[in-house]
Amino acid sequence: MSENNYLIGTQGTPWNDKDKQCWFDQQTIKRSYQSQVVTLINELDNDFEVEQYGALSFDPTRYPLFIIKSKQWASNKPNILITGGVHGYETSGVHGALHFMKTLGMKYAKEFNLLVAPCISPWGYETINRWNPAAIDPNRSFYSPSPAPESAALINYIKAQNIPLLAHIDLHETTDTDNSEFRPALAARDGKVNTNWNIPDGFYLVADSNKPEPQFQKMIIDAVAKVTQIAPCDENNQLIGVPLEQHGVINYAARELGLCMGFTDAQYVTTTEVYPDSPTATEELCITAQVAAIKGALDHLLTQ
């Protein structure tokens, strides 16, 4: 399915600064980062360290960036990074990370040093957007120097910790708006022809093709399958246009694409994809699926 028309720019020509400003001017605040996310982060302050690792220069007071850390840090524990809200519109990634810390964080902090960045793109969260204010996708910008302040802030923070990471679990969603808005916008921005993909009906994972760790991915899929549907492949044995590696799992070249899951040297990495627009989905179910994915990943690591 091809959709070549978008309301901004000239078809076939990449956006200029005026086009990007036009796009930005059309964005509106739809929800509150402070009341819906920061308040929940602050509620974790008694059990974990809450550290501000930066702020978006676009509006530093409105958009501080936080990471939640284990208080019982120990050098003999494996270090785990959990990220959410790289794309601000992917709601269950943000709230899945927070709900995991609220309900299971203390349990797993006994075995792991946890680092959780629940909302990497707070402007995107408020505007329900994939991009940042400059029409840049943070999840294609995890390299140095990064063009996205959201990505650069986390890269710099993790680098400053100077610790080896065993695993990185990055929480995402695939939504109907990927086809109705974000892929057409991307094609218009880059002056290309858009070809939509089939939106998978259910949960799936994106693994790193350079270190796929298939058994790790399988354990996550098995854990999530207990709470929600795993996305079936399409007629071409693909998910979002990518060949299936195993049930519910595809592989991407994470570092080459600038994906969040690819910016560290962690051995075990995965990107979750929840489908909130499924007829069977609810907000609570999507959050539960994200928590199950984290739990499945950590339970597998405990057996290694």
PDB file of C-alpha atoms in Angstrom:
ATOM      1  CA  MET A   1       0.000   0.000   0.000  1.00  0.00           C
ATOM      2  CA  SER A   2       1.493   3.335  -1.055  1.00  0.00           C
ATOM      3  CA  GLU A   3       0.466   6.738   0.209  1.00  0.00           C
ATOM      4  CA  ASN A   4       2.356   9.517  -1.559  1.00  0.00           C
ATOM      5  CA  ASN A   5       0.450  12.584  -0.418  1.00  0.00           C
ATOM      6  CA  TYR A   6       1.236  14.433   2.788  1.00  0.00           C
ATOM      7  CA  LEU A   7       0.030  17.887   3.730  1.00  0.00           C
ATOM      8  CA  ILE A   8       3.527  19.323   4.261  1.00  0.00           C
ATOM      9  CA  GLY A   9       6.266  19.826   1.697  1.00  0.00           C
ATOM     10  CA  THR A  10       6.567  19.079  -1.999  1.00  0.00           C
ATOM     11  CA  GLN A  11       6.175  15.474  -3.100  1.00  0.00           C
ATOM     12  CA  GLY A  12       9.532  13.942  -3.965  1.00  0.00           C
ATOM     13  CA  THR A  13      11.540  16.740  -2.335  1.00  0.00           C
ATOM     14  CA  PRO A  14      13.035  16.454   1.166  1.00  0.00           C
ATOM     15  CA  TRP A  15      11.741  18.940   3.694  1.00  0.00           C
ATOM     16  CA  ASN A  16      13.568  22.199   4.191  1.00  0.00           C
ATOM     17  CA  ASP A  17      13.645  24.163   7.442  1.00  0.00           C
ATOM     18  CA  LYS A  18      10.386  25.914   6.562  1.00  0.00           C
ATOM     19  CA  ASP A  19       8.639  22.551   6.088  1.00  0.00           C
ATOM     20  CA  LYS A  20       9.962  21.265   9.406  1.00  0.00           C
ATOM     21  CA  GLN A  21       8.768  24.420  11.139  1.00  0.00           C
ATOM     22  CA  CYS A  22       5.352  23.967   9.531  1.00  0.00           C
ATOM     23  CA  TRP A  23       5.234  20.415  10.867  1.00  0.00           C
ATOM     24  CA  PHE A  24       6.255  21.578  14.340  1.00  0.00           C
ATOM     25  CA  ASP A  25       3.632  24.321  14.336  1.00  0.00           C
ATOM     26  CA  GLN A  26       0.938  21.683  13.809  1.00  0.00           C
ATOM     27  CA  GLN A  27       1.892  19.725  16.933  1.00  0.00           C
ATOM     28  CA  THR A  28      -0.177  20.229  20.076  1.00  0.00           C
ATOM     29  CA  ILE A  29       0.137  19.213  23.716  1.00  0.00           C
ATOM     30  CA  LYS A  30      -2.283  16.344  24.393  1.00  0.00           C
ATOM     31  CA  ARG A  31      -1.206  15.081  27.825  1.00  0.00           C
ATOM     32  CA  SER A  32       1.082  15.963  30.719  1.00  0.00           C
ATOM     33  CA  TYR A  33       4.556  14.534  31.242  1.00  0.00           C
ATOM     34  CA  GLN A  34       4.762  16.122  34.677  1.00  0.00           C
ATOM     35  CA  SER A  35       1.482  14.771  36.059  1.00  0.00           C
ATOM     36  CA  GLN A  36       1.390  11.401  34.275  1.00  0.00           C
ATOM     37  CA  VAL A  37       5.065  10.418  34.356  1.00  0.00           C
ATOM     38  CA  VAL A  38       7.187  12.546  36.688  1.00  0.00           C
ATOM     39  CA  THR A  39       4.775  12.067  39.593  1.00  0.00           C
ATOM     40  CA  LEU A  40       5.089   8.282  39.186  1.00  0.00           C
ATOM     41  CA  ILE A  41       8.875   8.538  39.012  1.00  0.00           C
ATOM     42  CA  ASN A  42       8.912  10.538  42.239  1.00  0.00           C
ATOM     43  CA  GLU A  43       6.780   7.908  43.967  1.00  0.00           C
ATOM     44  CA  LEU A  44       9.685   5.474  43.532  1.00  0.00           C
ATOM     45  CA  ASP A  45      12.107   7.720  45.389  1.00  0.00           C
ATOM     46  CA  ASN A  46      11.892   5.830  48.692  1.00  0.00           C
ATOM     47  CA  ASP A  47      13.002   2.506  47.215  1.00  0.00           C
ATOM     48  CA  PHE A  48      15.313   3.651  44.418  1.00  0.00           C
ATOM     49  CA  GLU A  49      17.630   6.487  43.525  1.00  0.00           C
ATOM     50  CA  VAL A  50      15.974   8.941  41.161  1.00  0.00           C
ATOM     51  CA  GLU A  51      18.577  10.912  39.253  1.00  0.00           C
ATOM     52  CA  GLN A  52      18.124  13.681  36.718  1.00  0.00           C
ATOM     53  CA  TYR A  53      20.532  13.009  33.872  1.00  0.00           C
ATOM     54  CA  GLY A  54      19.611  15.953  31.693  1.00  0.00           C
ATOM     55  CA  ALA A  55      16.804  18.124  30.341  1.00  0.00           C
ATOM     56  CA  LEU A  56      15.591  18.998  26.879  1.00  0.00           C
ATOM     57  CA  SER A  57      16.979  22.406  25.939  1.00  0.00           C
ATOM     58  CA  PHE A  58      13.722  22.959  24.056  1.00  0.00           C
ATOM     59  CA  ASP A  59      12.113  23.568  27.513  1.00  0.00           C
ATOM     60  CA  PRO A  60      14.403  22.417  30.375  1.00  0.00           C
ATOM     61  CA  THR A  61      11.940  23.163  33.182  1.00  0.00           C
ATOM     62  CA  ARG A  62       9.105  21.289  31.545  1.00  0.00           C
ATOM     63  CA  TYR A  63      11.192  18.372  30.270  1.00  0.00           C
ATOM     64  CA  PRO A  64      13.756  17.108  32.797  1.00  0.00           C
ATOM     65  CA  LEU A  65      15.097  13.625  32.067  1.00  0.00           C
ATOM     66  CA  PHE A  66      15.208  11.014  34.812  1.00  0.00           C
ATOM     67  CA  ILE A  67      16.792   7.648  35.434  1.00  0.00           C
ATOM     68  CA  ILE A  68      15.790   5.293  38.240  1.00  0.00           C
ATOM     69  CA  LYS A  69      18.610   3.271  39.823  1.00  0.00           C
ATOM     70  CA  SER A  70      19.000   0.486  42.336  1.00  0.00           C
ATOM     71  CA  LYS A  71      20.003   1.757  45.766  1.00  0.00           C
ATOM     72  CA  GLN A  72      21.661  -1.538  46.685  1.00  0.00           C
ATOM     73  CA  TRP A  73      24.305  -1.188  43.983  1.00  0.00           C
ATOM     74  CA  ALA A  74      26.954  -3.898  44.057  1.00  0.00           C
ATOM     75  CA  SER A  75      29.878  -4.512  41.722  1.00  0.00           C
ATOM     76  CA  ASN A  76      29.220  -8.275  41.694  1.00  0.00           C
ATOM     77  CA  LYS A  77      25.687  -7.875  40.279  1.00  0.00           C
ATOM     78  CA  PRO A  78      24.982  -7.740  36.525  1.00  0.00           C
ATOM     79  CA  ASN A  79      23.966  -4.313  35.235  1.00  0.00           C
ATOM     80  CA  ILE A  80      20.656  -4.054  33.373  1.00  0.00           C
ATOM     81  CA  LEU A  81      19.380  -1.071  31.348  1.00  0.00           C
ATOM     82  CA  ILE A  82      15.643  -0.706  30.718  1.00  0.00           C
ATOM     83  CA  THR A  83      14.409   2.109  28.484  1.00  0.00           C
ATOM     84  CA  GLY A  84      10.975   3.385  27.514  1.00  0.00           C
ATOM     85  CA  GLY A  85       9.451   6.304  25.679  1.00  0.00           C
ATOM     86  CA  VAL A  86      12.192   6.633  23.061  1.00  0.00           C
ATOM     87  CA  HIS A  87       9.172   7.271  20.882  1.00  0.00           C
ATOM     88  CA  GLY A  88       6.960   9.364  23.114  1.00  0.00           C
ATOM     89  CA  TYR A  89       3.696   8.170  21.594  1.00  0.00           C
ATOM     90  CA  GLU A  90       4.384   4.553  22.595  1.00  0.00           C
ATOM     91  CA  THR A  91       2.623   4.801  25.930  1.00  0.00           C
ATOM     92  CA  SER A  92       2.985   1.310  27.391  1.00  0.00           C
ATOM     93  CA  GLY A  93       6.764   1.509  27.067  1.00  0.00           C
ATOM     94  CA  VAL A  94       6.810   4.427  29.491  1.00  0.00           C
ATOM     95  CA  HIS A  95       4.262   3.030  31.903  1.00  0.00           C
ATOM     96  CA  GLY A  96       5.465  -0.548  31.556  1.00  0.00           C
ATOM     97  CA  ALA A  97       8.913   0.490  32.776  1.00  0.00           C
ATOM     98  CA  LEU A  98       7.395   2.412  35.697  1.00  0.00           C
ATOM     99  CA  HIS A  99       4.972  -0.360  36.625  1.00  0.00           C
ATOM    100  CA  PHE A 100       7.775  -2.912  36.582  1.00  0.00           C
ATOM    101  CA  MET A 101       9.795  -0.822  39.010  1.00  0.00           C
ATOM    102  CA  LYS A 102       6.792  -0.234  41.244  1.00  0.00           C
ATOM    103  CA  THR A 103       5.717  -3.887  41.431  1.00  0.00           C
ATOM    104  CA  LEU A 104       8.860  -5.960  40.801  1.00  0.00           C
ATOM    105  CA  GLY A 105      11.794  -3.581  40.948  1.00  0.00           C
ATOM    106  CA  MET A 106      12.778  -4.323  44.526  1.00  0.00           C
ATOM    107  CA  LYS A 107      12.636  -8.083  43.915  1.00  0.00           C
ATOM    108  CA  TYR A 108      14.955  -7.957  40.917  1.00  0.00           C
ATOM    109  CA  ALA A 109      17.208  -5.324  42.468  1.00  0.00           C
ATOM    110  CA  LYS A 110      18.384  -8.099  44.787  1.00  0.00           C
ATOM    111  CA  GLU A 111      19.925  -9.864  41.781  1.00  0.00           C
ATOM    112  CA  PHE A 112      20.697  -7.021  39.363  1.00  0.00           C
ATOM    113  CA  ASN A 113      21.821  -3.412  39.324  1.00  0.00           C
ATOM    114  CA  LEU A 114      18.876  -1.755  37.560  1.00  0.00           C
ATOM    115  CA  LEU A 115      19.061   1.419  35.460  1.00  0.00           C
ATOM    116  CA  VAL A 116      15.657   2.498  34.143  1.00  0.00           C
ATOM    117  CA  ALA A 117      15.068   5.491  31.857  1.00  0.00           C
ATOM    118  CA  PRO A 118      11.273   5.379  31.539  1.00  0.00           C
ATOM    119  CA  CYS A 119      10.611   8.355  29.258  1.00  0.00           C
ATOM    120  CA  ILE A 120      13.471   9.344  26.993  1.00  0.00           C
ATOM    121  CA  SER A 121      11.335  11.670  24.829  1.00  0.00           C
ATOM    122  CA  PRO A 122       9.001  13.668  27.093  1.00  0.00           C
ATOM    123  CA  TRP A 123       8.021  16.206  24.406  1.00  0.00           C
ATOM    124  CA  GLY A 124       7.061  13.267  22.220  1.00  0.00           C
ATOM    125  CA  TYR A 125       5.069  11.875  25.133  1.00  0.00           C
ATOM    126  CA  GLU A 126       3.084  15.085  25.522  1.00  0.00           C
ATOM    127  CA  THR A 127       2.416  15.549  21.800  1.00  0.00           C
ATOM    128  CA  ILE A 128       1.930  11.779  21.203  1.00  0.00           C
ATOM    129  CA  ASN A 129       4.686  11.867  18.625  1.00  0.00           C
ATOM    130  CA  ARG A 130       7.361   9.647  17.146  1.00  0.00           C
ATOM    131  CA  TRP A 131       9.728  12.520  16.401  1.00  0.00           C
ATOM    132  CA  ASN A 132      11.299  15.246  18.500  1.00  0.00           C
ATOM    133  CA  PRO A 133      10.607  18.981  17.922  1.00  0.00           C
ATOM    134  CA  ALA A 134      13.138  19.082  15.066  1.00  0.00           C
ATOM    135  CA  ALA A 135      11.352  16.234  13.190  1.00  0.00           C
ATOM    136  CA  ILE A 136      14.155  13.814  14.106  1.00  0.00           C
ATOM    137  CA  ASP A 137      13.466  10.223  15.145  1.00  0.00           C
ATOM    138  CA  PRO A 138      15.371   9.570  18.407  1.00  0.00           C
ATOM    139  CA  ASN A 139      15.312   5.827  17.689  1.00  0.00           C
ATOM    140  CA  ARG A 140      17.402   6.349  14.571  1.00  0.00           C
ATOM    141  CA  SER A 141      19.790   8.681  16.390  1.00  0.00           C
ATOM    142  CA  PHE A 142      21.630   6.554  18.960  1.00  0.00           C
ATOM    143  CA  TYR A 143      25.130   7.295  17.699  1.00  0.00           C
ATOM    144  CA  SER A 144      27.715   9.967  18.472  1.00  0.00           C
ATOM    145  CA  PRO A 145      27.458  12.801  17.817  1.00  0.00           C
ATOM    146  CA  SER A 146      23.704  12.379  17.887  1.00  0.00           C
ATOM    147  CA  PRO A 147      21.403  14.859  16.147  1.00  0.00           C
ATOM    148  CA  ALA A 148      18.703  14.142  18.765  1.00  0.00           C
ATOM    149  CA  PRO A 149      19.210  15.641  22.248  1.00  0.00           C
ATOM    150  CA  GLU A 150      17.022  12.882  23.715  1.00  0.00           C
ATOM    151  CA  SER A 151      19.385  10.208  22.417  1.00  0.00           C
ATOM    152  CA  ALA A 152      22.571  12.141  23.182  1.00  0.00           C
ATOM    153  CA  ALA A 153      21.578  12.672  26.817  1.00  0.00           C
ATOM    154  CA  LEU A 154      21.179   8.953  27.486  1.00  0.00           C
ATOM    155  CA  ILE A 155      24.303   7.996  25.523  1.00  0.00           C
ATOM    156  CA  ASN A 156      26.370  10.462  27.527  1.00  0.00           C
ATOM    157  CA  TYR A 157      24.891   9.365  30.852  1.00  0.00           C
ATOM    158  CA  ILE A 158      25.498   5.657  30.274  1.00  0.00           C
ATOM    159  CA  LYS A 159      29.015   6.349  28.999  1.00  0.00           C
ATOM    160  CA  ALA A 160      29.776   8.344  32.153  1.00  0.00           C
ATOM    161  CA  GLN A 161      28.751   5.403  34.348  1.00  0.00           C
ATOM    162  CA  ASN A 162      31.651   3.404  32.890  1.00  0.00           C
ATOM    163  CA  ILE A 163      30.037   0.057  33.719  1.00  0.00           C
ATOM    164  CA  PRO A 164      29.532  -3.072  31.605  1.00  0.00           C
ATOM    165  CA  LEU A 165      25.897  -3.792  30.762  1.00  0.00           C
ATOM    166  CA  LEU A 166      24.726  -7.384  30.587  1.00  0.00           C
ATOM    167  CA  ALA A 167      21.366  -6.554  29.006  1.00  0.00           C
ATOM    168  CA  HIS A 168      19.337  -3.711  27.537  1.00  0.00           C
ATOM    169  CA  ILE A 169      15.550  -4.045  27.204  1.00  0.00           C
ATOM    170  CA  ASP A 170      13.932  -1.267  25.151  1.00  0.00           C
ATOM    171  CA  LEU A 171      10.137  -0.974  25.377  1.00  0.00           C
ATOM    172  CA  HIS A 172       8.166   0.084  22.270  1.00  0.00           C
ATOM    173  CA  GLU A 173       4.801  -0.170  20.518  1.00  0.00           C
ATOM    174  CA  THR A 174       3.683  -0.595  16.914  1.00  0.00           C
ATOM    175  CA  THR A 175       0.428   1.297  16.350  1.00  0.00           C
ATOM    176  CA  ASP A 176      -2.059   1.947  13.559  1.00  0.00           C
ATOM    177  CA  THR A 177      -0.738   5.508  13.407  1.00  0.00           C
ATOM    178  CA  ASP A 178       2.549   4.092  12.100  1.00  0.00           C
ATOM    179  CA  ASN A 179       0.728   3.667   8.788  1.00  0.00           C
ATOM    180  CA  SER A 180      -1.763   6.527   9.005  1.00  0.00           C
ATOM    181  CA  GLU A 181       0.688   9.233  10.121  1.00  0.00           C
ATOM    182  CA  PHE A 182       4.282   8.407  10.897  1.00  0.00           C
ATOM    183  CA  ARG A 183       5.401   6.472   7.813  1.00  0.00           C
ATOM    184  CA  PRO A 184       3.727   8.956   5.422  1.00  0.00           C
ATOM    185  CA  ALA A 185       5.358  11.808   7.356  1.00  0.00           C
ATOM    186  CA  LEU A 186       8.750  10.087   7.155  1.00  0.00           C
ATOM    187  CA  ALA A 187       8.437   9.605   3.398  1.00  0.00           C
ATOM    188  CA  ALA A 188       7.409  13.250   2.949  1.00  0.00           C
ATOM    189  CA  ARG A 189      10.251  14.501   5.155  1.00  0.00           C
ATOM    190  CA  ASP A 190      12.826  12.508   3.178  1.00  0.00           C
ATOM    191  CA  GLY A 191      11.298  13.106  -0.278  1.00  0.00           C
ATOM    192  CA  LYS A 192      10.575   9.415  -0.844  1.00  0.00           C
ATOM    193  CA  VAL A 193       7.604   7.259  -1.785  1.00  0.00           C
ATOM    194  CA  ASN A 194       5.897   5.668   1.225  1.00  0.00           C
ATOM    195  CA  THR A 195       5.043   1.989   1.325  1.00  0.00           C
ATOM    196  CA  ASN A 196       3.033   0.976   4.364  1.00  0.00           C
ATOM    197  CA  TRP A 197       3.494  -2.357   6.090  1.00  0.00           C
ATOM    198  CA  ASN A 198       1.025  -4.730   7.673  1.00  0.00           C
ATOM    199  CA  ILE A 199       0.593  -3.862  11.347  1.00  0.00           C
ATOM    200  CA  PRO A 200       1.118  -7.086  13.342  1.00  0.00           C
ATOM    201  CA  ASP A 201      -1.811  -8.004  15.580  1.00  0.00           C
ATOM    202  CA  GLY A 202      -0.042  -8.751  18.816  1.00  0.00           C
ATOM    203  CA  PHE A 203       3.272  -8.623  20.632  1.00  0.00           C
ATOM    204  CA  TYR A 204       6.609  -9.203  18.914  1.00  0.00           C
ATOM    205  CA  LEU A 205      10.313  -8.571  19.471  1.00  0.00           C
ATOM    206  CA  VAL A 206      13.069  -6.972  17.427  1.00  0.00           C
ATOM    207  CA  ALA A 207      16.454  -8.548  18.156  1.00  0.00           C
ATOM    208  CA  ASP A 208      19.884  -7.311  17.081  1.00  0.00           C
ATOM    209  CA  SER A 209      21.032  -9.242  14.010  1.00  0.00           C
ATOM    210  CA  ASN A 210      24.649  -8.893  15.175  1.00  0.00           C
ATOM    211  CA  LYS A 211      23.907 -10.601  18.514  1.00  0.00           C
ATOM    212  CA  PRO A 212      20.453 -12.162  18.220  1.00  0.00           C
ATOM    213  CA  GLU A 213      20.571 -14.417  21.323  1.00  0.00           C
ATOM    214  CA  PRO A 214      17.580 -16.453  20.082  1.00  0.00           C
ATOM    215  CA  GLN A 215      17.033 -18.348  23.340  1.00  0.00           C
ATOM    216  CA  PHE A 216      16.850 -15.050  25.254  1.00  0.00           C
ATOM    217  CA  GLN A 217      14.244 -13.764  22.800  1.00  0.00           C
ATOM    218  CA  LYS A 218      12.286 -17.029  23.009  1.00  0.00           C
ATOM    219  CA  MET A 219      12.083 -16.844  26.789  1.00  0.00           C
ATOM    220  CA  ILE A 220      10.623 -13.349  26.536  1.00  0.00           C
ATOM    221  CA  ILE A 221       8.070 -14.454  23.939  1.00  0.00           C
ATOM    222  CA  ASP A 222       7.092 -17.430  26.111  1.00  0.00           C
ATOM    223  CA  ALA A 223       6.603 -15.144  29.119  1.00  0.00           C
ATOM    224  CA  VAL A 224       4.498 -12.613  27.236  1.00  0.00           C
ATOM    225  CA  ALA A 225       2.402 -15.334  25.588  1.00  0.00           C
ATOM    226  CA  LYS A 226       0.962 -16.062  29.023  1.00  0.00           C
ATOM    227  CA  VAL A 227      -0.652 -12.609  29.143  1.00  0.00           C
ATOM    228  CA  THR A 228      -1.334 -11.559  25.531  1.00  0.00           C
ATOM    229  CA  GLN A 229      -1.261 -12.672  21.915  1.00  0.00           C
ATOM    230  CA  ILE A 230       2.027 -13.055  20.052  1.00  0.00           C
ATOM    231  CA  ALA A 231       1.770 -11.490  16.598  1.00  0.00           C
ATOM    232  CA  PRO A 232       1.372 -14.008  13.778  1.00  0.00           C
ATOM    233  CA  CYS A 233       3.492 -13.463  10.679  1.00  0.00           C
ATOM    234  CA  ASP A 234       1.916 -12.269   7.437  1.00  0.00           C
ATOM    235  CA  GLU A 235       1.502 -14.260   4.212  1.00  0.00           C
ATOM    236  CA  ASN A 236       5.173 -13.642   3.407  1.00  0.00           C
ATOM    237  CA  ASN A 237       6.376 -15.027   6.754  1.00  0.00           C
ATOM    238  CA  GLN A 238       7.283 -11.482   7.781  1.00  0.00           C
ATOM    239  CA  LEU A 239       6.552  -8.883  10.441  1.00  0.00           C
ATOM    240  CA  ILE A 240       6.643  -5.193   9.344  1.00  0.00           C
ATOM    241  CA  GLY A 241       8.304  -6.277   6.103  1.00  0.00           C
ATOM    242  CA  VAL A 242      11.131  -8.191   7.802  1.00  0.00           C
ATOM    243  CA  PRO A 243      11.558 -12.000   7.611  1.00  0.00           C
ATOM    244  CA  LEU A 244      10.652 -13.878  10.768  1.00  0.00           C
ATOM    245  CA  GLU A 245      13.659 -15.247  12.674  1.00  0.00           C
ATOM    246  CA  GLN A 246      11.486 -17.317  15.007  1.00  0.00           C
ATOM    247  CA  HIS A 247       7.939 -17.101  16.311  1.00  0.00           C
ATOM    248  CA  GLY A 248       7.320 -13.468  17.257  1.00  0.00           C
ATOM    249  CA  VAL A 249      10.904 -12.311  16.566  1.00  0.00           C
ATOM    250  CA  ILE A 250      12.573 -10.373  13.759  1.00  0.00           C
ATOM    251  CA  ASN A 251      16.139  -9.061  13.567  1.00  0.00           C
ATOM    252  CA  TYR A 252      17.411  -5.555  12.793  1.00  0.00           C
ATOM    253  CA  ALA A 253      20.984  -4.270  12.444  1.00  0.00           C
ATOM    254  CA  ALA A 254      20.542  -2.200  15.581  1.00  0.00           C
ATOM    255  CA  ARG A 255      23.772  -0.227  15.752  1.00  0.00           C
ATOM    256  CA  GLU A 256      23.906   0.465  12.034  1.00  0.00           C
ATOM    257  CA  LEU A 257      20.355   1.876  12.171  1.00  0.00           C
ATOM    258  CA  GLY A 258      21.037   4.001  15.255  1.00  0.00           C
ATOM    259  CA  LEU A 259      18.486   2.127  17.363  1.00  0.00           C
ATOM    260  CA  CYS A 260      18.385   2.602  21.119  1.00  0.00           C
ATOM    261  CA  MET A 261      18.965  -1.099  21.769  1.00  0.00           C
ATOM    262  CA  GLY A 262      22.174  -0.944  19.730  1.00  0.00           C
ATOM    263  CA  PHE A 263      24.143   1.829  21.402  1.00  0.00           C
ATOM    264  CA  THR A 264      25.708  -0.214  24.213  1.00  0.00           C
ATOM    265  CA  ASP A 265      27.912  -3.304  24.217  1.00  0.00           C
ATOM    266  CA  ALA A 266      25.362  -5.346  26.197  1.00  0.00           C
ATOM    267  CA  GLN A 267      25.316  -9.010  25.186  1.00  0.00           C
ATOM    268  CA  TYR A 268      21.551  -9.414  25.547  1.00  0.00           C
ATOM    269  CA  VAL A 269      19.416  -6.780  23.836  1.00  0.00           C
ATOM    270  CA  THR A 270      15.822  -6.644  22.646  1.00  0.00           C
ATOM    271  CA  THR A 271      13.162  -4.188  21.569  1.00  0.00           C
ATOM    272  CA  THR A 272       9.602  -5.034  22.562  1.00  0.00           C
ATOM    273  CA  GLU A 273       6.659  -4.150  20.330  1.00  0.00           C
ATOM    274  CA  VAL A 274       3.151  -4.063  21.797  1.00  0.00           C
ATOM    275  CA  TYR A 275       0.052  -3.467  19.626  1.00  0.00           C
ATOM    276  CA  PRO A 276      -2.317  -1.192  21.578  1.00  0.00           C
ATOM    277  CA  ASP A 277      -4.814  -0.846  18.695  1.00  0.00           C
ATOM    278  CA  SER A 278      -5.742  -4.539  18.636  1.00  0.00           C
ATOM    279  CA  PRO A 279      -9.461  -5.195  19.264  1.00  0.00           C
ATOM    280  CA  THR A 280      -8.392  -7.363  22.192  1.00  0.00           C
ATOM    281  CA  ALA A 281      -5.962  -4.835  23.712  1.00  0.00           C
ATOM    282  CA  THR A 282      -6.440  -2.536  26.680  1.00  0.00           C
ATOM    283  CA  GLU A 283      -4.078  -0.004  28.203  1.00  0.00           C
ATOM    284  CA  GLU A 284      -3.650  -2.261  31.221  1.00  0.00           C
ATOM    285  CA  LEU A 285      -2.965  -5.322  29.067  1.00  0.00           C
ATOM    286  CA  CYS A 286      -0.287  -3.499  27.097  1.00  0.00           C
ATOM    287  CA  ILE A 287       1.467  -2.430  30.292  1.00  0.00           C
ATOM    288  CA  THR A 288       1.181  -5.979  31.631  1.00  0.00           C
ATOM    289  CA  ALA A 289       2.798  -7.311  28.446  1.00  0.00           C
ATOM    290  CA  GLN A 290       5.746  -4.934  28.841  1.00  0.00           C
ATOM    291  CA  VAL A 291       6.225  -5.987  32.458  1.00  0.00           C
ATOM    292  CA  ALA A 292       6.030  -9.654  31.441  1.00  0.00           C
ATOM    293  CA  ALA A 293       8.708  -9.044  28.811  1.00  0.00           C
ATOM    294  CA  ILE A 294      11.093  -7.507  31.345  1.00  0.00           C
ATOM    295  CA  LYS A 295      10.389 -10.276  33.823  1.00  0.00           C
ATOM    296  CA  GLY A 296      10.901 -12.976  31.185  1.00  0.00           C
ATOM    297  CA  ALA A 297      14.218 -11.437  30.153  1.00  0.00           C
ATOM    298  CA  LEU A 298      15.540 -11.163  33.699  1.00  0.00           C
ATOM    299  CA  ASP A 299      14.340 -14.626  34.692  1.00  0.00           C
ATOM    300  CA  HIS A 300      16.236 -16.056  31.725  1.00  0.00           C
ATOM    301  CA  LEU A 301      19.387 -14.173  32.690  1.00  0.00           C
ATOM    302  CA  LEU A 302      19.163 -15.591  36.199  1.00  0.00           C
ATOM    303  CA  THR A 303      19.509 -19.088  34.730  1.00  0.00           C
ATOM    304  CA  GLN A 304      22.689 -18.233  32.800  1.00  0.00           C
TER     305      GLN A 304
END
